[in-house]
Coordinates of C-alpha atoms in Angstrom, one line a residue:
Chain A
X14 CA -7.7 -1.6 23.0
X15 CA -8.0 0.7 25.9
X16 CA -9.8 -1.8 28.2
X17 CA -13.2 -0.2 27.6
X18 CA -16.1 -2.2 26.3
X19 CA -15.3 -3.1 22.6
X20 CA -18.0 -1.7 20.3
X21 CA -16.2 -2.3 17.1
X22 CA -13.9 -5.1 16.2
X23 CA -12.2 -5.3 12.8
X24 CA -10.3 -8.5 12.0
X25 CA -8.1 -9.0 8.9
X26 CA -10.4 -6.8 6.8
X27 CA -9.4 -7.0 3.2
X28 CA -11.0 -5.6 0.1
X29 CA -9.7 -6.4 -3.4
X30 CA -10.9 -4.6 -6.5
X31 CA -10.3 -6.2 -9.9
X32 CA -8.3 -9.3 -10.6
X33 CA -5.1 -10.4 -12.1
X34 CA -3.0 -7.5 -13.4
X35 CA -5.7 -4.9 -12.5
X36 CA -6.0 -6.2 -9.0
X37 CA -5.9 -3.5 -6.3
X38 CA -5.9 -4.4 -2.6
X39 CA -7.6 -1.2 -1.3
X40 CA -7.7 -2.5 2.3
X41 CA -5.3 -5.3 3.2
X42 CA -5.7 -7.2 6.4
X43 CA -6.6 -4.4 8.7
X44 CA -7.4 -5.3 12.3
X45 CA -8.2 -3.0 15.3
X46 CA -10.9 -2.5 18.0
X47 CA -12.5 0.5 19.3
X48 CA -14.2 0.8 22.7
X49 CA -17.1 3.0 24.1
X50 CA -16.2 6.6 24.4
X51 CA -13.2 6.2 22.1
X52 CA -12.3 8.3 19.0
X53 CA -10.1 6.4 16.6
X54 CA -8.5 8.6 13.9
X55 CA -7.3 6.8 10.8
X56 CA -4.8 8.9 8.8
X57 CA -3.0 8.2 5.6
X58 CA -2.3 9.7 2.2
X59 CA -4.9 9.9 -0.6
X60 CA -5.5 6.4 -2.0
X61 CA -4.4 4.7 1.1
X62 CA -7.8 3.0 1.6
X63 CA -9.2 5.1 4.4
X64 CA -12.6 5.7 2.8
X65 CA -12.8 2.1 1.6
X66 CA -12.1 1.0 5.2
X67 CA -15.0 3.2 6.4
X68 CA -17.5 1.9 3.9
X69 CA -16.5 -1.7 4.8
X70 CA -17.0 -1.0 8.5
X71 CA -20.4 0.7 7.8
X72 CA -21.6 -2.2 5.7
X73 CA -21.9 -0.2 2.5
X74 CA -19.3 -2.5 0.8
X75 CA -18.7 -6.2 1.2
X76 CA -15.2 -7.2 2.2
X77 CA -13.2 -9.8 0.2
X78 CA -12.3 -11.3 3.5
X79 CA -12.1 -10.5 7.2
X80 CA -14.7 -9.6 9.8
X81 CA -16.4 -6.5 11.1
X82 CA -18.2 -6.9 14.5
X83 CA -20.3 -4.0 15.8
X84 CA -21.8 -4.4 19.3
X85 CA -21.2 -8.1 19.2
X86 CA -22.9 -8.6 15.8
X87 CA -20.7 -9.8 12.9
X88 CA -22.1 -7.6 10.1
X89 CA -19.9 -9.1 7.5
X90 CA -21.8 -12.4 7.8
X91 CA -25.2 -10.9 7.7
X92 CA -27.3 -11.1 4.5
X93 CA -27.5 -7.9 2.5
X94 CA -31.1 -7.3 3.5
X95 CA -30.1 -7.0 7.1
X96 CA -27.5 -4.3 6.6
X97 CA -29.9 -1.4 6.4
X98 CA -31.1 -2.3 9.9
X99 CA -27.5 -2.3 11.2
X100 CA -26.9 1.1 9.6
X101 CA -30.2 2.5 11.1
X102 CA -29.6 1.2 14.6
X103 CA -25.9 0.9 15.1
X104 CA -24.0 3.2 12.8
X105 CA -24.0 6.9 12.0
X106 CA -22.2 8.5 9.1
X107 CA -20.6 11.9 8.8
X108 CA -19.4 12.8 5.3
X109 CA -16.8 15.1 3.9
X110 CA -19.3 16.7 1.7
X111 CA -22.0 16.7 4.4
X112 CA -24.5 15.1 2.1
X113 CA -27.5 17.0 3.5
X114 CA -30.7 17.0 1.6
X115 CA -30.4 20.6 0.3
X116 CA -34.1 21.3 -0.2
X117 CA -35.0 20.3 3.4
X118 CA -34.5 22.4 6.5
X119 CA -31.9 21.7 9.1
X120 CA -34.6 20.2 11.3
X121 CA -36.0 18.1 8.5
X122 CA -32.6 16.7 7.6
X123 CA -32.3 15.2 11.1
X124 CA -35.9 14.1 11.1
X125 CA -35.4 12.2 7.9
X126 CA -32.9 10.0 9.7
X127 CA -35.4 9.3 12.4
X128 CA -38.2 8.7 9.9
X129 CA -36.0 6.1 8.2
X130 CA -35.9 4.3 11.6
X131 CA -39.6 4.5 12.0
X132 CA -39.7 7.5 14.4
X133 CA -42.2 10.0 13.2
X134 CA -44.2 13.1 14.0
X135 CA -43.8 15.0 17.2
X136 CA -41.3 12.5 18.7
X137 CA -39.0 12.8 15.7
X138 CA -39.3 16.6 15.8
X139 CA -38.5 16.7 19.5
X140 CA -35.5 14.4 19.2
X141 CA -34.2 16.2 16.1
X142 CA -34.5 19.6 17.9
X143 CA -32.6 18.3 21.0
X144 CA -29.8 17.0 18.8
X145 CA -29.5 20.3 16.9
X146 CA -29.6 22.3 20.1
X147 CA -26.8 20.1 21.4
X148 CA -24.9 20.9 18.2
X149 CA -25.4 24.6 18.8
X150 CA -27.8 25.1 15.9
X151 CA -30.9 26.2 17.8
X152 CA -31.1 29.4 15.7
X153 CA -30.8 27.5 12.4
X154 CA -33.6 24.9 12.8
X155 CA -35.8 26.4 10.0
X156 CA -32.9 27.2 7.6
X157 CA -32.7 25.4 4.4
X158 CA -29.6 23.2 4.3
X159 CA -28.4 25.1 1.3
X160 CA -28.3 28.3 3.3
X161 CA -26.0 27.1 6.0
X162 CA -22.3 27.6 6.3
X163 CA -19.9 24.7 5.8
X164 CA -19.4 24.3 9.6
X165 CA -23.1 24.4 10.3
X166 CA -23.8 21.8 7.6
X167 CA -21.2 19.5 9.2
X168 CA -22.8 20.0 12.6
X169 CA -26.2 19.1 11.1
X170 CA -24.5 16.1 9.5
X171 CA -23.2 15.0 12.9
X172 CA -26.6 15.5 14.6
X173 CA -28.2 13.4 11.8
X174 CA -25.6 10.7 12.3
X175 CA -26.4 10.5 16.0
X176 CA -30.2 10.8 15.5
X177 CA -30.9 7.1 16.1
X178 CA -28.4 6.8 19.0
X179 CA -25.9 4.6 17.2
X180 CA -23.1 3.0 19.1
X181 CA -20.6 3.7 16.3
X182 CA -20.0 6.9 14.5
X183 CA -18.0 6.8 11.2
X184 CA -16.7 10.1 9.9
X185 CA -15.1 10.7 6.6
X186 CA -12.8 13.8 6.5
X187 CA -15.3 15.7 8.6
X188 CA -13.2 18.9 8.6
X189 CA -11.7 18.7 5.1
X190 CA -14.1 21.4 3.7
X191 CA -13.9 23.7 6.7
X192 CA -11.7 26.5 7.8
X193 CA -9.8 26.3 11.1
X194 CA -12.6 28.0 13.1
X195 CA -15.4 25.9 11.8
X196 CA -13.2 22.8 11.8
X197 CA -12.5 23.4 15.5
X198 CA -16.2 23.8 16.2
X199 CA -17.0 20.5 14.4
X200 CA -14.3 18.7 16.3
X201 CA -15.6 19.9 19.6
X202 CA -19.2 18.9 18.8
X203 CA -17.9 15.5 17.6
X204 CA -15.9 14.9 20.7
X205 CA -18.7 16.0 23.1
X206 CA -21.4 14.0 21.5
X207 CA -19.2 10.9 21.4
X208 CA -17.8 11.2 24.9
X209 CA -21.1 12.1 26.6
X210 CA -23.0 9.1 25.4
X211 CA -20.1 6.6 25.4
X212 CA -20.2 6.1 21.7
X213 CA -17.2 5.0 19.6
X214 CA -16.1 6.9 16.6
X215 CA -13.8 6.1 13.7
X216 CA -12.7 9.2 11.9
X217 CA -10.6 9.0 8.7
X218 CA -8.8 12.2 7.7
X219 CA -5.7 13.9 6.5
X220 CA -6.3 16.7 9.0
X221 CA -3.7 16.5 11.7
X222 CA -5.9 18.9 13.8
X223 CA -8.2 16.0 14.5
X224 CA -5.5 14.4 16.6
X225 CA -6.5 16.9 19.3
X226 CA -9.8 14.9 19.9
X227 CA -8.5 11.4 19.0
X228 CA -7.8 8.7 21.6
X229 CA -5.8 6.7 19.1
X230 CA -4.3 7.3 15.7
X231 CA -4.0 4.6 13.1
X232 CA -1.8 5.1 10.0
X233 CA -2.9 3.5 6.8
X234 CA -0.6 3.1 3.7
X235 CA -1.5 1.1 0.6
X236 CA -4.4 -0.4 2.5
X237 CA -2.2 -1.7 5.3
X238 CA -2.1 -0.5 8.9
X239 CA 1.4 0.8 9.5
X240 CA 1.3 2.2 12.9
X241 CA -1.0 2.5 15.9
X242 CA -0.4 5.3 18.4
X243 CA -2.1 6.8 21.3
X244 CA -2.9 10.4 20.6
Chain X
X24 CA -42.9 20.7 -16.2
X25 CA -44.0 17.3 -15.2
X26 CA -47.2 18.5 -13.7
X27 CA -47.8 20.6 -16.8
X28 CA -47.1 17.5 -19.0
X29 CA -49.5 15.3 -17.2
X30 CA -52.1 18.1 -17.0
X31 CA -51.9 18.5 -20.8
X32 CA -52.5 14.7 -21.2
X33 CA -55.5 14.9 -18.9
X34 CA -56.7 18.0 -20.7
X35 CA -56.5 16.2 -24.1
X36 CA -58.3 13.1 -22.7
X37 CA -61.1 15.1 -21.1
X38 CA -61.7 17.4 -24.1
X39 CA -62.0 14.4 -26.4
X40 CA -64.3 12.7 -23.9
X41 CA -66.5 15.7 -23.4
X42 CA -66.7 16.3 -27.1
X43 CA -67.8 12.7 -27.5
X44 CA -70.3 13.1 -24.8
X45 CA -71.6 16.3 -26.3
X46 CA -72.0 14.8 -29.7
X47 CA -73.5 11.5 -28.5
X48 CA -76.2 13.3 -26.6
X49 CA -77.1 15.7 -29.4
X50 CA -79.9 13.5 -30.5
X51 CA -81.5 13.8 -27.0
X52 CA -83.5 16.7 -28.4
X53 CA -85.9 14.0 -29.8
X54 CA -86.7 13.1 -26.2
X55 CA -87.6 16.6 -25.3
X56 CA -90.3 17.0 -27.9
X57 CA -93.8 16.8 -26.6
X58 CA -94.5 13.1 -27.3
X59 CA -93.6 9.6 -26.2
X60 CA -93.8 7.3 -29.2
X61 CA -92.5 8.0 -32.8
X62 CA -94.3 6.3 -35.7
X63 CA -92.1 6.2 -38.7
X64 CA -92.0 4.5 -42.1
X65 CA -90.7 0.9 -41.7
X66 CA -86.9 0.9 -41.9
X67 CA -86.5 4.5 -40.7
X68 CA -84.7 4.3 -37.3
X69 CA -82.7 7.6 -37.6
X70 CA -84.8 10.6 -38.6
X71 CA -81.7 12.5 -39.7
X72 CA -80.2 10.0 -42.1
X73 CA -83.2 8.3 -43.6
X74 CA -86.5 9.4 -45.1
X75 CA -89.9 8.6 -43.7
X76 CA -93.0 9.1 -45.7
X77 CA -96.4 8.4 -44.2
X78 CA -99.8 9.3 -45.4
X79 CA -101.3 12.5 -44.2
X80 CA -104.5 12.5 -42.2
X81 CA -103.7 9.4 -40.2
X82 CA -103.6 11.3 -36.9
X83 CA -107.3 10.6 -36.2
X84 CA -106.8 6.9 -36.7
X85 CA -103.9 6.9 -34.2
X86 CA -105.8 8.9 -31.7
X87 CA -108.4 6.1 -31.6
X88 CA -105.8 3.8 -30.0
X89 CA -106.3 3.3 -26.3
X90 CA -103.7 5.3 -24.3
X91 CA -103.0 7.8 -27.1
X92 CA -103.9 11.3 -26.0
X93 CA -102.6 13.2 -29.0
X94 CA -101.1 12.2 -32.4
X95 CA -99.0 15.0 -33.8
X96 CA -98.1 15.0 -37.4
X97 CA -94.4 15.8 -37.8
X98 CA -92.9 17.1 -41.0
X99 CA -89.2 17.0 -41.4
X100 CA -86.8 17.6 -44.2
X101 CA -83.2 18.8 -44.7
X102 CA -83.0 22.0 -46.6
X103 CA -79.9 23.7 -48.0
X104 CA -80.2 27.4 -48.6
X105 CA -78.2 30.6 -48.6
X106 CA -78.4 33.0 -45.7
X107 CA -76.8 36.3 -46.3
X108 CA -74.3 34.8 -48.7
X109 CA -73.5 31.9 -46.5
X110 CA -74.5 28.3 -47.4
X111 CA -76.4 26.6 -44.6
X112 CA -77.8 23.1 -44.4
X113 CA -80.6 22.8 -41.8
X114 CA -82.8 20.0 -40.7
X115 CA -86.3 21.5 -40.5
X116 CA -89.0 20.0 -38.4
X117 CA -92.5 21.0 -37.8
X118 CA -95.0 19.7 -35.2
X119 CA -98.5 20.2 -36.6
X120 CA -100.3 21.1 -33.4
X121 CA -102.0 24.3 -32.4
X122 CA -99.6 26.4 -30.3
X123 CA -101.0 27.8 -27.1
X124 CA -100.7 27.9 -23.4
X125 CA -101.4 24.2 -23.1
X126 CA -97.7 23.7 -23.8
X127 CA -94.9 24.6 -21.4
X128 CA -93.1 27.7 -22.3
X129 CA -89.9 25.9 -22.9
X130 CA -91.6 23.6 -25.4
X131 CA -93.3 26.5 -27.1
X132 CA -90.1 28.6 -27.5
X133 CA -88.0 25.7 -28.6
X134 CA -90.3 23.6 -30.8
X135 CA -93.6 25.4 -31.4
X136 CA -92.9 28.8 -32.8
X137 CA -95.8 31.0 -33.8
X138 CA -96.9 31.3 -37.5
X139 CA -94.1 32.9 -39.5
X140 CA -91.6 32.1 -36.8
X141 CA -88.6 29.7 -36.6
X142 CA -86.8 28.3 -33.6
X143 CA -83.2 27.5 -34.3
X144 CA -80.5 25.8 -32.2
X145 CA -77.5 27.6 -30.8
X146 CA -75.0 26.0 -33.2
X147 CA -76.9 27.2 -36.2
X148 CA -77.4 30.6 -34.7
X149 CA -73.7 31.1 -34.0
X150 CA -72.6 29.6 -37.3
X151 CA -74.9 31.8 -39.3
X152 CA -74.7 34.8 -37.0
X153 CA -78.4 34.7 -36.3
X154 CA -80.2 36.4 -33.4
X155 CA -83.8 36.5 -32.2
X156 CA -85.7 38.8 -34.5
X157 CA -83.5 38.2 -37.5
X158 CA -85.1 37.0 -40.7
X159 CA -84.3 33.7 -42.3
X160 CA -84.9 33.4 -46.1
X161 CA -85.7 29.7 -46.7
X162 CA -86.1 29.2 -50.4
X163 CA -88.0 32.5 -50.7
X164 CA -90.1 32.1 -47.6
X165 CA -89.3 34.6 -44.9
X166 CA -89.2 33.3 -41.3
X167 CA -88.4 35.4 -38.3
X168 CA -86.4 33.8 -35.5
X169 CA -88.4 33.6 -32.4
X170 CA -86.2 31.4 -30.2
X171 CA -82.7 30.0 -30.0
X172 CA -82.6 26.7 -28.3
X173 CA -79.4 25.8 -26.3
X174 CA -77.3 23.0 -27.8
X175 CA -77.0 21.6 -31.2
X176 CA -74.3 19.6 -32.9
X177 CA -71.9 19.8 -35.8
X178 CA -73.7 17.0 -37.8
X179 CA -77.1 18.5 -38.2
X180 CA -78.5 21.8 -37.1
X181 CA -82.2 21.8 -36.2
X182 CA -84.9 24.4 -36.8
X183 CA -88.5 24.2 -36.0
X184 CA -91.3 26.0 -37.9
X185 CA -95.0 26.3 -37.2
X186 CA -97.2 23.6 -38.5
X187 CA -99.2 26.0 -40.6
X188 CA -96.0 27.1 -42.4
X189 CA -94.8 23.6 -43.0
X190 CA -96.4 23.0 -46.4
X191 CA -94.9 26.2 -47.7
X192 CA -91.4 25.8 -46.2
X193 CA -90.9 22.1 -46.3
X194 CA -92.9 21.4 -49.5
X195 CA -93.6 17.8 -48.7
X196 CA -96.9 17.7 -50.5
X197 CA -99.4 15.2 -49.2
X198 CA -96.9 13.4 -47.0
X199 CA -96.2 13.4 -43.3
X200 CA -92.8 12.4 -42.1
X201 CA -93.7 11.0 -38.7
X202 CA -96.4 10.9 -36.1
X203 CA -95.4 11.7 -32.6
X204 CA -97.8 10.2 -30.1
X205 CA -98.4 11.8 -26.7
X206 CA -99.7 9.2 -24.3
X207 CA -102.1 9.4 -21.5
X208 CA -100.7 8.8 -18.0
X209 CA -100.3 5.1 -17.3
X210 CA -100.6 4.1 -20.9
X211 CA -98.9 0.9 -21.9
X212 CA -96.2 2.1 -24.3
X213 CA -95.5 -1.3 -25.9
X214 CA -99.1 -1.9 -26.5
X215 CA -99.5 1.5 -28.0
X216 CA -96.6 0.9 -30.3
X217 CA -98.0 -2.4 -31.5
X218 CA -101.4 -0.9 -32.0
X219 CA -99.9 2.0 -34.0
X220 CA -98.0 -0.4 -36.3
X221 CA -101.3 -2.3 -36.8
X222 CA -103.3 0.9 -37.5
X223 CA -100.8 2.2 -40.0
X224 CA -99.3 -0.8 -41.9
X225 CA -95.7 -0.3 -43.1
X226 CA -94.7 1.6 -40.1
X227 CA -92.5 1.0 -37.1
X228 CA -93.1 2.6 -33.7
X229 CA -90.5 3.3 -31.1
X230 CA -90.2 5.3 -27.9
X231 CA -88.6 8.7 -28.0
X232 CA -85.7 7.3 -26.0
X233 CA -85.2 4.4 -28.4
X234 CA -85.5 6.8 -31.4
X235 CA -82.9 9.1 -29.9
X236 CA -80.6 6.2 -28.9
X237 CA -80.7 4.9 -32.5
X238 CA -79.4 8.3 -33.7
X239 CA -76.8 8.4 -30.9
X240 CA -75.6 4.9 -31.9
X241 CA -74.6 6.2 -35.3
X242 CA -72.5 8.9 -33.6
X243 CA -71.0 6.4 -31.2
X244 CA -70.2 3.9 -33.9
X245 CA -68.5 6.6 -35.9
X246 CA -66.6 8.3 -33.2
X247 CA -66.0 5.8 -30.4
X248 CA -63.0 4.1 -31.9
X249 CA -61.4 7.5 -32.6
X250 CA -62.2 8.7 -29.1
X251 CA -60.9 5.5 -27.6
X252 CA -57.6 5.8 -29.6
X253 CA -57.1 9.4 -28.5
X254 CA -57.9 8.7 -24.9
X255 CA -55.4 5.8 -24.9
X256 CA -52.8 8.0 -26.5
X257 CA -53.6 10.6 -23.8
X258 CA -53.0 8.1 -21.0
X259 CA -49.8 6.8 -22.6
X260 CA -48.5 10.3 -23.0
X261 CA -49.5 11.2 -19.4
X262 CA -48.0 8.0 -18.1
X263 CA -44.8 8.5 -20.0
X264 CA -44.5 12.1 -18.8
X265 CA -45.0 11.1 -15.2
X266 CA -42.7 8.1 -15.5
X267 CA -39.9 10.0 -17.2
X268 CA -40.1 12.9 -14.8
X269 CA -40.0 10.6 -11.8
X270 CA -37.2 8.6 -13.4
X271 CA -35.2 11.7 -14.2
X272 CA -35.8 13.0 -10.7
X273 CA -34.6 9.7 -9.3
X274 CA -31.4 9.9 -11.4
X275 CA -30.8 13.5 -10.4
X276 CA -31.4 12.7 -6.8
X277 CA -29.3 9.5 -6.9
X278 CA -26.9 10.9 -4.3
X279 CA -29.8 11.8 -2.0
X280 CA -31.2 8.3 -2.3
X281 CA -27.6 7.1 -1.6
X282 CA -27.6 9.2 1.6
X283 CA -30.9 7.7 2.6
X284 CA -29.6 4.2 1.9
X285 CA -26.5 5.0 3.9
X286 CA -28.7 6.1 6.8
X287 CA -30.3 2.7 6.7
X288 CA -33.5 3.4 4.7
X289 CA -35.1 0.2 3.6
X290 CA -36.1 -0.4 0.0
X291 CA -39.8 0.0 1.1
X292 CA -39.0 3.4 2.5
X293 CA -37.3 4.5 -0.7
X294 CA -40.1 3.0 -2.9
X295 CA -42.6 5.0 -0.9
X296 CA -40.8 8.2 -1.7
X297 CA -40.8 7.5 -5.4
X298 CA -44.4 6.4 -5.4
X299 CA -45.4 9.6 -3.4
X300 CA -43.5 11.7 -5.8
X301 CA -45.2 10.1 -8.8
X302 CA -48.6 10.4 -7.2
X303 CA -48.0 14.0 -6.3
X304 CA -47.3 14.7 -10.0
X305 CA -50.3 12.6 -11.0
X306 CA -52.7 14.3 -8.6
X307 CA -51.4 17.8 -9.4
X308 CA -51.5 17.1 -13.1
X309 CA -55.0 15.6 -13.0
X310 CA -56.4 18.4 -10.9
X311 CA -54.9 21.0 -13.2
X312 CA -55.9 19.1 -16.3
X313 CA -59.5 18.8 -15.2
X314 CA -59.7 22.5 -14.4
X315 CA -58.1 23.4 -17.7
X316 CA -60.4 21.0 -19.6
X317 CA -63.5 22.7 -18.0
X318 CA -62.2 26.1 -18.9
X319 CA -61.0 25.1 -22.4
X320 CA -64.3 23.4 -23.2
X321 CA -66.3 26.4 -22.3
X322 CA -64.0 28.8 -24.1
X323 CA -63.8 26.8 -27.3
X324 CA -67.5 26.1 -27.3
X325 CA -68.1 29.9 -27.3
X326 CA -65.7 30.4 -30.2
X327 CA -66.5 27.2 -32.2
X328 CA -70.2 26.4 -32.0
X329 CA -69.8 22.9 -33.3
X330 CA -67.6 22.1 -30.4
X331 CA -70.5 20.8 -28.4
X332 CA -69.1 19.4 -25.1
X333 CA -70.4 17.8 -22.0
X334 CA -67.9 17.4 -19.3
X335 CA -69.3 14.9 -16.8
X336 CA -68.3 14.6 -13.2
X337 CA -68.1 10.9 -13.6
X338 CA -65.7 11.2 -16.6
X339 CA -63.5 13.6 -14.7
X340 CA -63.5 11.3 -11.6
X341 CA -62.6 8.3 -13.9
X342 CA -59.8 10.2 -15.6
X343 CA -58.5 11.3 -12.2
X344 CA -58.6 7.7 -10.9
X345 CA -56.9 6.3 -14.0
X346 CA -54.2 9.1 -13.8
X347 CA -53.4 8.0 -10.3
X348 CA -53.2 4.4 -11.5
X349 CA -50.9 5.4 -14.3
X350 CA -48.8 7.3 -11.8
X351 CA -48.4 4.2 -9.8
X352 CA -47.4 2.2 -12.8
X353 CA -45.0 5.0 -13.9
X354 CA -43.3 4.8 -10.5
X355 CA -42.1 1.2 -11.3
X356 CA -39.0 2.1 -13.4
X357 CA -37.7 4.7 -11.0
X358 CA -38.3 2.4 -8.1
X359 CA -36.4 -0.3 -9.9
X360 CA -33.6 2.2 -10.6
X361 CA -33.2 2.8 -6.8
X362 CA -32.1 -0.8 -6.4
X363 CA -29.0 0.0 -8.4
X364 CA -28.0 3.1 -6.5
X365 CA -24.8 2.3 -4.6
X366 CA -24.9 3.9 -1.2
X367 CA -21.1 4.2 -1.3
X368 CA -21.8 7.0 -3.8
X369 CA -22.1 9.3 -0.7
X370 CA -18.3 9.0 0.0
X371 CA -17.4 10.4 -3.4
X372 CA -16.6 14.0 -3.3

């Protein structure tokens, strides 16, 4: 903890796949907290459980044990039908492969996230435009997602993740598919958007360049947290 | 592809329906003849499939009935003959009334040709390659075509000859097939019918509409089950096409649905997308299918005279509405599939 308001609290989070001889403890007793305006970088080798940890925090996967508390709400004890609301209102996702809807325009990709939350029409358009301008994409609003560069796609993905003003941003290898120039751009956008609005971000990555924007670095090995270090 | 598939189904349904409509209204020609009540030999309810033989010279007796303005002897007989090497089978009718300006032009040209003339229907004309002015050789009697009446049907082609030519062409001897009564304004049709039957024992009288309906009933009874089966198959095919397309699209877009789930989309939001997609396919398919059916019916009718169609707005609207309903039903499986899409799919590279 850094002393700032805790937006995310992870306690003894464990996820076990399979049973008996095939049992795999993908995430094993992970605990940490993240405060407003903080970027926490989770690093570790492939198969260390980074992405599983992210899906558990985002409520896409149920843990075997442990708790995830976002903005004071323990999402791990919520019924499944409540989780989409948590994801709409409190969590934004940024994916390694961007996961934009390729047939839609840049603007529509962000608008969709707003539509999902019930924001529609002119208001959705205005908010999506503001976010994309903040991400430096004002000249790409009408481009189809498929026509954007990797860096641009990732910036759209970040704008979409922030569309509903979530307190927590979860990013999975956000720079993995980008060259150093575009990776740097994405990092800057990520940092600015997190810091300006006092959000918290958990970023999982192999990319050591991300340490530049991280406030803390957690090292995960075999599902366990091995080290915590201030960046 | 999916729009084309559902359009084909709608096209099939509407073509069958319009063909059925066209055939079932073919007997409506009986209601356009210049009379209101048909007097036929008892037991004859369909002029095209059963004989009616009444005594000649009874018109005067029928005209004595209150409300009867005119009793027209009608001679009718099916005659097979050869026309320029082609076998034709025609139902000839003749209304034994003086032709003249007292009849509307449409009645004269369609049903009351001048002496030596014959008015044929369009199906017969196209089948036999006949035109106005051509000569028809009916068992040695030459008749010149003076009019071609729109319509016709594949079951029986109709031709009208002048009353003065009837004995020679139809050769019925001293027999009249029917009497067609033209009633005065305000006449009581039921009372006239009863009085006619009393005046000519062994007869049955019915209105033109009832006479036509009895004929249409035979067509309906014969074709309706077939039409029903084809229409049901059409809807099944259309529904399956729409359902499979939407289902396939859902599978192909599973990752996109996963993204939306990860973004927090509710099940209702996702169902709406699937239903919208299904409805779009349904609406586009139905619209295209209706347009194609109208075009196809017109084109085929020109090439195949027996293909008598009547595409009704009500039928098209009904098919459109049912297609939308089928689209909604077809969305069920894809919507169900969405439940099983794991949003964590979005983290897989």
